[in-house]
Structures are given as structure tokens and as C-alpha cells.
Short mmCIF file of C-alpha atoms and ligand atoms in Angstrom, two decimals:
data_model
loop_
_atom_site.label_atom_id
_atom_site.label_comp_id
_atom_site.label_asym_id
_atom_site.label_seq_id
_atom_site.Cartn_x
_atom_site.Cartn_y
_atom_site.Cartn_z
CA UNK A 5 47.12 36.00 14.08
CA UNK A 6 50.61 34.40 14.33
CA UNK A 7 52.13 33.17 11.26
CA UNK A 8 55.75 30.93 10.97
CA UNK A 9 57.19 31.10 7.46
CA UNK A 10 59.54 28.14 6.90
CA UNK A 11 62.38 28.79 3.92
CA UNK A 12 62.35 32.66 3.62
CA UNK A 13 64.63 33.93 0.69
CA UNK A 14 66.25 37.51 1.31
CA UNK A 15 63.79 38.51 -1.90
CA UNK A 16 60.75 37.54 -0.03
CA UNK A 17 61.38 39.20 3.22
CA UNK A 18 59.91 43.22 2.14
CA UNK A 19 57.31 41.44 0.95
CA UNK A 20 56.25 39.73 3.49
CA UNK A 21 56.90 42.41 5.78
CA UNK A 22 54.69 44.38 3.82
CA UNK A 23 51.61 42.18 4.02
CA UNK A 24 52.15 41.89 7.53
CA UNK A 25 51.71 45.55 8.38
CA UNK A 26 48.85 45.96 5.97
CA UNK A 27 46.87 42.96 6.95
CA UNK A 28 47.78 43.57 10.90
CA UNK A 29 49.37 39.83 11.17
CA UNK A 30 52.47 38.47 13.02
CA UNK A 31 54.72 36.81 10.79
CA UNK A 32 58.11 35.26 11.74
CA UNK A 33 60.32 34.88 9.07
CA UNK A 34 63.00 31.53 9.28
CA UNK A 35 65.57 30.11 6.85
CA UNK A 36 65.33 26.20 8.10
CA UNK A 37 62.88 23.86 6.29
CA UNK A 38 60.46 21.84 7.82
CA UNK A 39 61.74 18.62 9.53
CA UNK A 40 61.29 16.59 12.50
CA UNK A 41 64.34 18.82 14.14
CA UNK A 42 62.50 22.03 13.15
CA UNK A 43 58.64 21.57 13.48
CA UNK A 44 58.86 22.29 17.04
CA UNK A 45 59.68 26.09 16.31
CA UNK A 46 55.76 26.16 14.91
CA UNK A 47 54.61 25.88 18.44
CA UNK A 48 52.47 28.98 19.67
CA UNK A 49 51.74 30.16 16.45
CA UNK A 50 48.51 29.97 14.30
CA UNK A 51 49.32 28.73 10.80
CA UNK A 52 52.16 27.78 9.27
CA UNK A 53 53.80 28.78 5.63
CA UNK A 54 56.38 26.57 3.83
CA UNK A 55 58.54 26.21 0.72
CA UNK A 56 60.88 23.52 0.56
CA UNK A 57 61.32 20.28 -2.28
CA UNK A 58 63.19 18.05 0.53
CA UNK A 59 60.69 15.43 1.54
CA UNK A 60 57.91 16.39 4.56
CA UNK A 61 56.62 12.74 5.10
CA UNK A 62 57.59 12.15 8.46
CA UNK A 63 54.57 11.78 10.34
CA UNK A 64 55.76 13.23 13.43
CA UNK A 65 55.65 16.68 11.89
CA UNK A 66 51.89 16.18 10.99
CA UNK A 67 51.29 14.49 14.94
CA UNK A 68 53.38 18.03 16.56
CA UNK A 69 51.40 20.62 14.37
CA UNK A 70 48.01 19.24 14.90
CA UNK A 71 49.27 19.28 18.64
CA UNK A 72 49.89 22.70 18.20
CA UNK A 73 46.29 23.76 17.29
CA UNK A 74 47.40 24.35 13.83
CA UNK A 75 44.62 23.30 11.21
CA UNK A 76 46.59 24.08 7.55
CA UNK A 77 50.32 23.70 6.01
CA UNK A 78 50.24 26.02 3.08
CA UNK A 79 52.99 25.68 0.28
CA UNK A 80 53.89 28.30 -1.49
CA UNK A 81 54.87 26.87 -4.41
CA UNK A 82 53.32 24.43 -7.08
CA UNK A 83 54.64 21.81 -6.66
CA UNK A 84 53.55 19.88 -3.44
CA UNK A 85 54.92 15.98 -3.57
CA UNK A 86 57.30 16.57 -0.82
CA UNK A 87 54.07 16.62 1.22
CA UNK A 88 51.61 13.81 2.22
CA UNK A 89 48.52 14.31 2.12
CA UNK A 90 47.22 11.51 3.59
CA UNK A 91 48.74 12.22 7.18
CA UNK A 92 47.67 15.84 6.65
CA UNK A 93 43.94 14.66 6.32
CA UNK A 94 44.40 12.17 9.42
CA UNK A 95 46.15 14.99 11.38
CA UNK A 96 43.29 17.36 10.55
CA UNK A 97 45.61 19.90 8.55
CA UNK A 98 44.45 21.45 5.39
CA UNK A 99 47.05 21.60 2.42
CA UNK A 100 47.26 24.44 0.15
CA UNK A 101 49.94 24.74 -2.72
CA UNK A 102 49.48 28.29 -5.42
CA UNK A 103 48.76 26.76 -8.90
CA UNK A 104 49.96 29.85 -10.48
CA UNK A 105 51.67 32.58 -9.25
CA UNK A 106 53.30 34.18 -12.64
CA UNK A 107 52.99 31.88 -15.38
CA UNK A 108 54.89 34.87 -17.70
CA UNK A 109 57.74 34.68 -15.39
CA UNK A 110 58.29 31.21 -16.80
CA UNK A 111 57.39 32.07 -20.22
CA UNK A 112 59.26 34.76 -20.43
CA UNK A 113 62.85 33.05 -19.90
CA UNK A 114 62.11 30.20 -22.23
CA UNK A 115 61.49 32.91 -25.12
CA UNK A 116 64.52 34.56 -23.56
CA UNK A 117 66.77 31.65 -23.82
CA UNK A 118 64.43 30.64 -27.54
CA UNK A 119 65.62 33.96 -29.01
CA UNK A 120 69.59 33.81 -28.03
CA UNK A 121 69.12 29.90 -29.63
CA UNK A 122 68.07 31.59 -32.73
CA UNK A 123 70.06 33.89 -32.99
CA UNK A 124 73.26 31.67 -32.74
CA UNK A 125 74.58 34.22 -29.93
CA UNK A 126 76.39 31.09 -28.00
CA UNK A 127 78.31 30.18 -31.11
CA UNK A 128 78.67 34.10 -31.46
CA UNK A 129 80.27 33.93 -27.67
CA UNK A 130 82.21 31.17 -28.24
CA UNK A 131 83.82 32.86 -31.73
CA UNK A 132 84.42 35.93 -29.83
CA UNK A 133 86.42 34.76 -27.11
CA UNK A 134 88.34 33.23 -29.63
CA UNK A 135 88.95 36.43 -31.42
CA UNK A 136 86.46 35.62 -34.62
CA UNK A 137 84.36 38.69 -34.91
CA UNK A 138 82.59 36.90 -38.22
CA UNK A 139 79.38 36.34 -39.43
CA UNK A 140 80.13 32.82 -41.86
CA UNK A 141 77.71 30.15 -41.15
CA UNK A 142 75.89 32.26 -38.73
CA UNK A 143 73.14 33.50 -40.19
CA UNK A 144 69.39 33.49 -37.96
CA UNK A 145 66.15 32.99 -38.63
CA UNK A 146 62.98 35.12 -37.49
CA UNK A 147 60.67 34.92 -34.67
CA UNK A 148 57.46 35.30 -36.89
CA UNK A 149 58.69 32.71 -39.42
CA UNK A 150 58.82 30.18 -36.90
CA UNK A 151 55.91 27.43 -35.53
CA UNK A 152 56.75 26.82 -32.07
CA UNK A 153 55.05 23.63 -30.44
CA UNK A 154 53.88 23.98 -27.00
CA UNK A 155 53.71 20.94 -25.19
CA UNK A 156 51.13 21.36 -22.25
CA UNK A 157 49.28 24.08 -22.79
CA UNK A 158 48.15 25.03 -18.71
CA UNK A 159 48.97 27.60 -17.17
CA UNK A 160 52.51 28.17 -18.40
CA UNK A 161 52.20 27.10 -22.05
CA UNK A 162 49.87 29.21 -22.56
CA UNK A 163 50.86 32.30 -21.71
CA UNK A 164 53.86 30.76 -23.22
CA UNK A 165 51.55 30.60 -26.63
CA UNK A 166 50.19 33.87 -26.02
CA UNK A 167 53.90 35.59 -26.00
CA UNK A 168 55.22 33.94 -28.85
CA UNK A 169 51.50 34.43 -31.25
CA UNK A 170 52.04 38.06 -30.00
CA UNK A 171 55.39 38.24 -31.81
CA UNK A 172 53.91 36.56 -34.83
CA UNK A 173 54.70 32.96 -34.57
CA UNK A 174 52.60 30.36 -35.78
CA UNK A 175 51.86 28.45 -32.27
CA UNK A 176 50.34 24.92 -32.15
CA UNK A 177 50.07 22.56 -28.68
CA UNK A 178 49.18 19.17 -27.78
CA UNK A 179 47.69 18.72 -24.33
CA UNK A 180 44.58 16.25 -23.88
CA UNK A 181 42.54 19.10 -22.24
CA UNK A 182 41.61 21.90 -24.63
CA UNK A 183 40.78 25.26 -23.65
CA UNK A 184 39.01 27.19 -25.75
CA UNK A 185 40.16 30.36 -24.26
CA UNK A 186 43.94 30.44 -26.32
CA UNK A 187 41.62 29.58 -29.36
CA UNK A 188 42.91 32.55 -30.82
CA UNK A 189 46.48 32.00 -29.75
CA UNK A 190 46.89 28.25 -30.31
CA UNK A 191 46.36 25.46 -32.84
CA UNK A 192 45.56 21.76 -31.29
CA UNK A 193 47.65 18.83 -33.10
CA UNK A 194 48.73 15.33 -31.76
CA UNK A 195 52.04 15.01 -30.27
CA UNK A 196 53.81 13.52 -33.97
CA UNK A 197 52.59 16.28 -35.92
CA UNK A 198 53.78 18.72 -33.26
CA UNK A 199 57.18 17.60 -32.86
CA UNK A 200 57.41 17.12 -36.74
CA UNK A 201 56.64 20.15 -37.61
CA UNK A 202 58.13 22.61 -34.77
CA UNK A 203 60.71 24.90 -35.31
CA UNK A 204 60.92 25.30 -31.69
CA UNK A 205 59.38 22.87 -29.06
CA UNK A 206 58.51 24.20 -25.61
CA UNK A 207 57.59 21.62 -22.83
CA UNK A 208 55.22 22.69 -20.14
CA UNK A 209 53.64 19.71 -18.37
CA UNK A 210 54.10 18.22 -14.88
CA UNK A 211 56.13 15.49 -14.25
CA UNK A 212 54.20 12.51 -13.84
CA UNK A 213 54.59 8.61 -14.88
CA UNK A 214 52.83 9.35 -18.05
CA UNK A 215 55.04 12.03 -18.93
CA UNK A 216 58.31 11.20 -17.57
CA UNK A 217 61.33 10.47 -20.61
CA UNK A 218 58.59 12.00 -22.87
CA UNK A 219 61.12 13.64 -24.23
CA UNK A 220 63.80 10.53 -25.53
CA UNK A 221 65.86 9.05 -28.01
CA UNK A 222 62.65 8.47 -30.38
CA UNK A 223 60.81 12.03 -29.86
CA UNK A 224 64.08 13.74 -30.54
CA UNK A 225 64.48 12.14 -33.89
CA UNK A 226 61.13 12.86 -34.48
CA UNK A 227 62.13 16.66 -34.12
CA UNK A 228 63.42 18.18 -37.14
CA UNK A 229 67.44 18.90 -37.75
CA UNK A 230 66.96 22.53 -37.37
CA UNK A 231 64.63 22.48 -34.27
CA UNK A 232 65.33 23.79 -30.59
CA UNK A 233 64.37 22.55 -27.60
CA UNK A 234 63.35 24.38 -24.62
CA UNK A 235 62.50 22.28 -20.85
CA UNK A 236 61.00 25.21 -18.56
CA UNK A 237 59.00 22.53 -16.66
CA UNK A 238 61.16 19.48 -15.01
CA UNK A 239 64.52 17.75 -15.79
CA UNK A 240 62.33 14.17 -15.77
CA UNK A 241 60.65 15.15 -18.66
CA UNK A 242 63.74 14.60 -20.48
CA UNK A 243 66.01 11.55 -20.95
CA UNK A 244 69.20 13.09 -20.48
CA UNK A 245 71.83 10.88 -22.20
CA UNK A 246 69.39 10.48 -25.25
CA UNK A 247 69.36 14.91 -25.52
CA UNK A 248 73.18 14.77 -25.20
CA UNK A 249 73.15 12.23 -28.16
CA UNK A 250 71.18 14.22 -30.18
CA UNK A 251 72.92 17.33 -29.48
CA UNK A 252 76.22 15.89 -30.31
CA UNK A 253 74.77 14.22 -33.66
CA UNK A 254 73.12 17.40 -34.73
CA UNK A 255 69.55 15.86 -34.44
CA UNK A 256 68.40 19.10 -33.50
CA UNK A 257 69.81 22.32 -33.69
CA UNK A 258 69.76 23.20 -29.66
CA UNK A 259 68.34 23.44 -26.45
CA UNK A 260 67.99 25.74 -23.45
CA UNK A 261 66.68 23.68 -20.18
CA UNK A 262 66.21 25.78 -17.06
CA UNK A 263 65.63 22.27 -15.16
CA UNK A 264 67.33 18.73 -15.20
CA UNK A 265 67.06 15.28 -13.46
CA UNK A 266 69.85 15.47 -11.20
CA UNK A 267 69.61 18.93 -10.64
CA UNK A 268 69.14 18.76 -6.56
CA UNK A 269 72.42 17.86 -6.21
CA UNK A 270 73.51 21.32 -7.37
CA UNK A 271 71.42 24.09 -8.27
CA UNK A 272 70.37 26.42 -5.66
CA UNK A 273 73.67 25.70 -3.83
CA UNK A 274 77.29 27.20 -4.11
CA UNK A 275 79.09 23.61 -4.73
CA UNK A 276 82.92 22.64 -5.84
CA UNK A 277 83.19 21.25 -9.38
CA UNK A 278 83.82 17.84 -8.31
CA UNK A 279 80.08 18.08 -7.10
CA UNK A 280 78.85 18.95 -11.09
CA UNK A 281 77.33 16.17 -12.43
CA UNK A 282 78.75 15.18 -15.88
CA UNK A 283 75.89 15.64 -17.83
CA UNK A 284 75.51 18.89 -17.26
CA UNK A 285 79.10 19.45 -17.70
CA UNK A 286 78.76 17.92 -21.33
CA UNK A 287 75.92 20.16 -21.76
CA UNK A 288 77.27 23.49 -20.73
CA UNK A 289 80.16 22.89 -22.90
CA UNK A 290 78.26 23.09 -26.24
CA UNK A 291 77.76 26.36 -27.55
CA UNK A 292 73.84 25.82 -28.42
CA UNK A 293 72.51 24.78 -24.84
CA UNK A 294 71.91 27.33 -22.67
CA UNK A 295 71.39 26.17 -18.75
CA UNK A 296 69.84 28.10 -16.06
CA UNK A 297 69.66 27.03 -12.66
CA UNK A 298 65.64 26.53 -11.95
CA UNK A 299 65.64 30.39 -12.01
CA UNK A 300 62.63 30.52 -14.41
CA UNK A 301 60.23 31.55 -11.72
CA UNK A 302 62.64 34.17 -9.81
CA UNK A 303 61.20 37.53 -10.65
CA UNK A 304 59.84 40.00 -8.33
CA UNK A 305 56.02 39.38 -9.71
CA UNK A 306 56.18 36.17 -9.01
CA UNK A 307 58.19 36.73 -5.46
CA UNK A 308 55.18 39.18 -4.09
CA UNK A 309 52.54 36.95 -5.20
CA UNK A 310 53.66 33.82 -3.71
CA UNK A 311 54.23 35.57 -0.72
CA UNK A 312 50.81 37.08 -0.54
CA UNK A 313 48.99 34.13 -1.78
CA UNK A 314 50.20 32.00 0.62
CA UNK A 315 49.98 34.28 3.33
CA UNK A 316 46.14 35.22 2.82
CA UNK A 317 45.96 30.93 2.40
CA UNK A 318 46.64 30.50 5.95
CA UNK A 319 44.64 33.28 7.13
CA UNK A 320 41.52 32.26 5.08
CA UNK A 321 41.95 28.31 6.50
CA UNK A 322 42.83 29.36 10.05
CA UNK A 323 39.94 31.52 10.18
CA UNK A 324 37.66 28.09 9.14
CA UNK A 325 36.67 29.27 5.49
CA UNK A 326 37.75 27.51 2.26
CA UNK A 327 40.28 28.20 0.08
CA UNK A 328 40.60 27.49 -3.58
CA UNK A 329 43.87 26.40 -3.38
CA UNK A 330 43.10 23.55 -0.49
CA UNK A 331 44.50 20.05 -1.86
CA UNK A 332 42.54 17.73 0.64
P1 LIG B 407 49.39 23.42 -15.46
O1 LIG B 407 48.83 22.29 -14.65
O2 LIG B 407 48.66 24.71 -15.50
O3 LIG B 407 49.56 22.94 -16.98
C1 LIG B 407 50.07 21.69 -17.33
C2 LIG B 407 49.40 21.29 -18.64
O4 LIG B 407 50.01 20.07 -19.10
C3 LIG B 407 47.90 20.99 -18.47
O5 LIG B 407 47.15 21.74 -19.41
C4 LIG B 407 47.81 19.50 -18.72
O6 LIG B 407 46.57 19.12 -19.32
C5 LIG B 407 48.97 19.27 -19.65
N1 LIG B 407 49.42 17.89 -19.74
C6 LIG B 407 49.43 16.94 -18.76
N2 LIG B 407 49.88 15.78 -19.25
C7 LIG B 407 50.19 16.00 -20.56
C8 LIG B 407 50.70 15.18 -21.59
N3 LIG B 407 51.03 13.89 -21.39
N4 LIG B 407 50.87 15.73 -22.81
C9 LIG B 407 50.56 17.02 -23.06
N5 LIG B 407 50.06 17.85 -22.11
C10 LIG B 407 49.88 17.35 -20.88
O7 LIG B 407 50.89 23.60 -14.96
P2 LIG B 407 51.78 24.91 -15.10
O8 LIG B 407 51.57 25.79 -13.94
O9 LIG B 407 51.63 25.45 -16.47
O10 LIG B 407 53.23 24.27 -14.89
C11 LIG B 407 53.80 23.45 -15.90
C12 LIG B 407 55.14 22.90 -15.43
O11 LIG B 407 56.05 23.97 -15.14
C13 LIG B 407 55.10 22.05 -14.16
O12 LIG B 407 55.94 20.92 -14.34
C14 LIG B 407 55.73 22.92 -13.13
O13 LIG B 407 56.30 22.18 -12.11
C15 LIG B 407 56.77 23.65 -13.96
N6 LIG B 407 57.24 24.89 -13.32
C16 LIG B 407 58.53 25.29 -13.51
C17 LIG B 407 58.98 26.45 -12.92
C18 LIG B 407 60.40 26.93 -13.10
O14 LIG B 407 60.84 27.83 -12.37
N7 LIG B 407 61.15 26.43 -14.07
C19 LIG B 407 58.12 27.22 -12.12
C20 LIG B 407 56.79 26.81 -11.98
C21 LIG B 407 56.36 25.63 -12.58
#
């Protein structure tokens, strides 16, 4: 079978080369995204793999690959809104997308970033480079004296839950489904008491109408004074100027946010400061928010199995059997 991969990263390429030689494919690796300049590089091959967030509605791509003989477009990623599904169904192309590919990778930098909040290390940086090698006003609290709210508990906020019950933290969520699986690593409450009572409040939910600016003026008030806030999930979650306010009014103590609203405009490229946004500016000025560039999922366990996932997705559709990952 011949395979085009759309978007390779440097990090992916052993990988795939790997699964390639093991599962006796032909996979061509290219760095462009999918367009209506590029779709025409998909011709003579079997299935197609792509990973992109620019927009993939044109229906011309849909019209060439169906052209092509090719039956599937498989993400490999979560998120799939850059695609539409509608002209994928009408085109005869099955969509797959990999609903979980390391959920701890994503855990594991919001505790990261949770535990250098806690332990005051920014304002520890900042007194540093200014020569202050105290301790005054510094002092930290403990990971096991802490309840740390989990807002969507999925995939992600609950391994999330898991990591931080393992370390002896009282853990409570609000999401409208419950699963009684992280019963014994997880306590159910409505949204109020959660963000009341949380020393530390985790988001983890998609970004849809329902829950975008769930995170505002009137939740962060709601938080208490001494409270951080960690965004692992997506920047429209969060009403920007209204966390900035907060932030600079000492409504809560912090905040570490690996995602942000405007954040296509920067992260992922090299760009010149006159192309930073000034929010995050403001934001990565203050000594307790830490800001990392959508790098949450970028480990090497979550690398191999979004390669392989996706790969064994387009063999398992072009061969005509079902996957549990198809969208439509
Ligand atoms: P998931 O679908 O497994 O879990 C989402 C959970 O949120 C579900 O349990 C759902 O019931 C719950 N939910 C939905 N609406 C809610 C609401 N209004 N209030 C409370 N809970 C609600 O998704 P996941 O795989 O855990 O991913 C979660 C988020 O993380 C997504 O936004 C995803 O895009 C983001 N993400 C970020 C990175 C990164 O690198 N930073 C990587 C992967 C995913």
C-alpha cells in the first residue's frame, strides 16, 4: 500500500519509518499541508495521512482525492474542525481523527507548570536575576494539602485526576458525564462549588459554544485569592483580558496556560516581536504565569502513537474494514 503523510515533523519521521518497514507499507513523508495547491501530490497513492489546524474546506480537495481512488483522510490529531465532513461523506472519504493518543503527556505539563506555581519558583527567578537570594514572603504550600478542581474530566482530566490523587491531593471535577471508572480518583461537584473551593483549577474540555469564555471575569472571582489556574485544553476557554485583570488585581494567585486565543498568529513559528500579541506580552511579564507554546502534547509517547495510530487508520479503511476512530 502507498501512503502520503501531509505535515511531517523531524520527531515523527523514525517513527514512521519504523512502521513502514515493519508493516511492509510505502509511506512518503512531506512538510506542506493540505490545500488546493498541494492535494494534487496525493495522486497515485492509496490513503492519505494529515495534521494541520489551517482550514481543509475547500471542496476541490475532497472532488481530487475521491478522483484519486482514495476512500479515507485520516487526522492525526484530535482535533478535526479544520475538516468538513460533510464534503468528505459526499466525496465518499472516510474521516478519522485519534481521540487520545497520550492523555499523560498533557497531564503531565499542567502538574509540571502546577508545581513551579506553587512553589513560587517564577518570583524565585525573577528575585534571582535581581540578585535577591531570599526566602521573605515566599513561602509554598504542599501538593497533598491541596484540592485541585478538574474541569472536564475525559480523557485528559482524568488522568490529570489520577496524577495529582496519586500525589495525595484531594481531586474533585465537574463534567456532565460521569464515569465511574476515576470513582476512586475523583469527587463530582457542580461547577460553583468547584471553583470555590479549588486550590488549583485545571481545565480540560473542548472548545465548543457552550464552553467558550467559561473561564471570565465572573468565574475568576468566583476562584479563591490564593488559587491557580492552569488552561492545558484551548485559549477560547478563557477570556483573556478578564485573566489579565485578575492577575493584575491579585484575584487569584496565578496561572500557567499552555494555549491562548490568538495563539495561531505565533506559536509554532519563529516570529519578530512586533508579531507578539500584547496579551501575551502582559502575561509573560508577570512572574506567576507560566506560558508554553501548545507544547503540552510534544513527547515522544505521544509522537509514536499518533504516528502509528494514524497510520494503521488508513490501512484498516483502505482495506474496506471499520475503524473506531471513523467520524462519518
Ligand atoms: P475528552 O473528550 O476525552 O474530554 C473532555 C471532557 O470534557 C468530557 O468528559 C466532556 O464530558 C467534558 N465536558 C464537555 N463540556 C463540558 C462542560 N461544559 N463542563 C465540564 N465538562 C465538560 O477530551 P480530551 O482528550 O481529554 O481533551 C480535552 C481538551 O484538551 C480538548 O480541548 C483538546 O483539544 C485539548 N488538548 C490539548 C492538547 C495540548 O497539547 N495542549 C493536546 C490534546 C488535546
Amino acid at each position: 500500500m502507498k501512503i502520503i503523510m501531509y505535515s511531517v515533523l523531524a520527531e515523527e519521521r523514525p517513527y514512521i519509518e519504523a512502521w513502514a518497514q515493519k508493516n511492509g507499507h510505502e509511506v512518503t513523508q512531506i512538510t506542506d499541508d493540505l490545500t488546493p495547491a498541494t492535494v494534487e501530490l496525493a495522486n497515485g497513492y492509496d490513503g492519505i495521512d494529515i495534521q494541520q489546524t489551517i482550514p481543509t474546506k475547500d471542496p476541490i480537495i475532497y472532488q481530487k482525492l475521491a478522483s484519486y481512488g482514495i476512500k479515507q483522510i485520516t487526522a492525526r490529531m484530535v482535533g478535526y474542525e479544520m475538516l468538513d465532513l460533510d464534503l468528505a461523506t459526499q466525496y465518499g472519504l472516510t474521516v478519522t481523527n485519534i481521540p487520545a493518543y497520550s492523555p499523560r503527556a498533557i497531564a503531565e505539563l499542567g502538574l509540571t507548570q502546577a508545581m513551579r506555581l506553587i512553589r513560587q519558583l517564577g518570583y524565585f527567578d525573577q528575585r534571582m536575576e535581581n540578585g535577591d537570594f531570599t526566602w521573605n514572603g515566599m513561602i509554598s504550600r504542599e501538593i497533598h494539602d491541596l484540592t485541585v478542581g478538574v474541569i472536564g474530566a475525559g480523557h485528559i482530566g482524568g488522568a490529570t485526576a489520577q496524577i495529582y490523587t496519586a500525589l495525595g491531593a484531594h481531586v474533585i471535577a465537574n463534567d456532565p458525564v460521569h464515569n465511574v471508572e476515576l470513582a476512586p480518583f475523583l469527587e463530582y461537584v457542580d461547577l460553583d462549588t468547584l471553583l470555590t473551593t479549588a486550590d488549583i483549577v485545571t481545565i480540560h474540555t473542548p472548545l465548543t459554544d457552550e464552553t467558550e469564555n467559561i473561564i471570565n471575569a465572573k468565574t475568576l472571582q468566583q476562584m479563591k485569592k490564593t488559587a491557580y489556574f492552569i488552561n492545558m485544553a484551548r485559549g477560547g476557554l478563557v477570556d483573556t483580558q478578564a485573566l489579565i485583570v485578575a492577575l493584575q488585581q491579585h484575584e487569584i494567585a496565578g496561572a500557567a496556560l499552555d494555549t491562548l486565543a490568538d495563539e495561531n498568529l505565533f506559536f509554532e513559528h519563529q516570529v519578530t516581536p512586533d508579531q507578539i500579541p500584547a496579551d501575551y506580552k502582559i502575561l509573560k511579564a508577570m512572574p506567576n504565569v507560566l506560558i508554553s507554546p501548545h507544547s503540552a502534547f510534544f513527547t515522544n509517547t505521544a509522537i509514536k502513537n499518533i504516528v502509528e495510530i494514524g497510520l494503521n487508520d488508513v490501512v484498516t479503511i483502505v482495506s474496506g474494514k471499520k475503524s473506531a476512530n471513523a467520524l462519518n
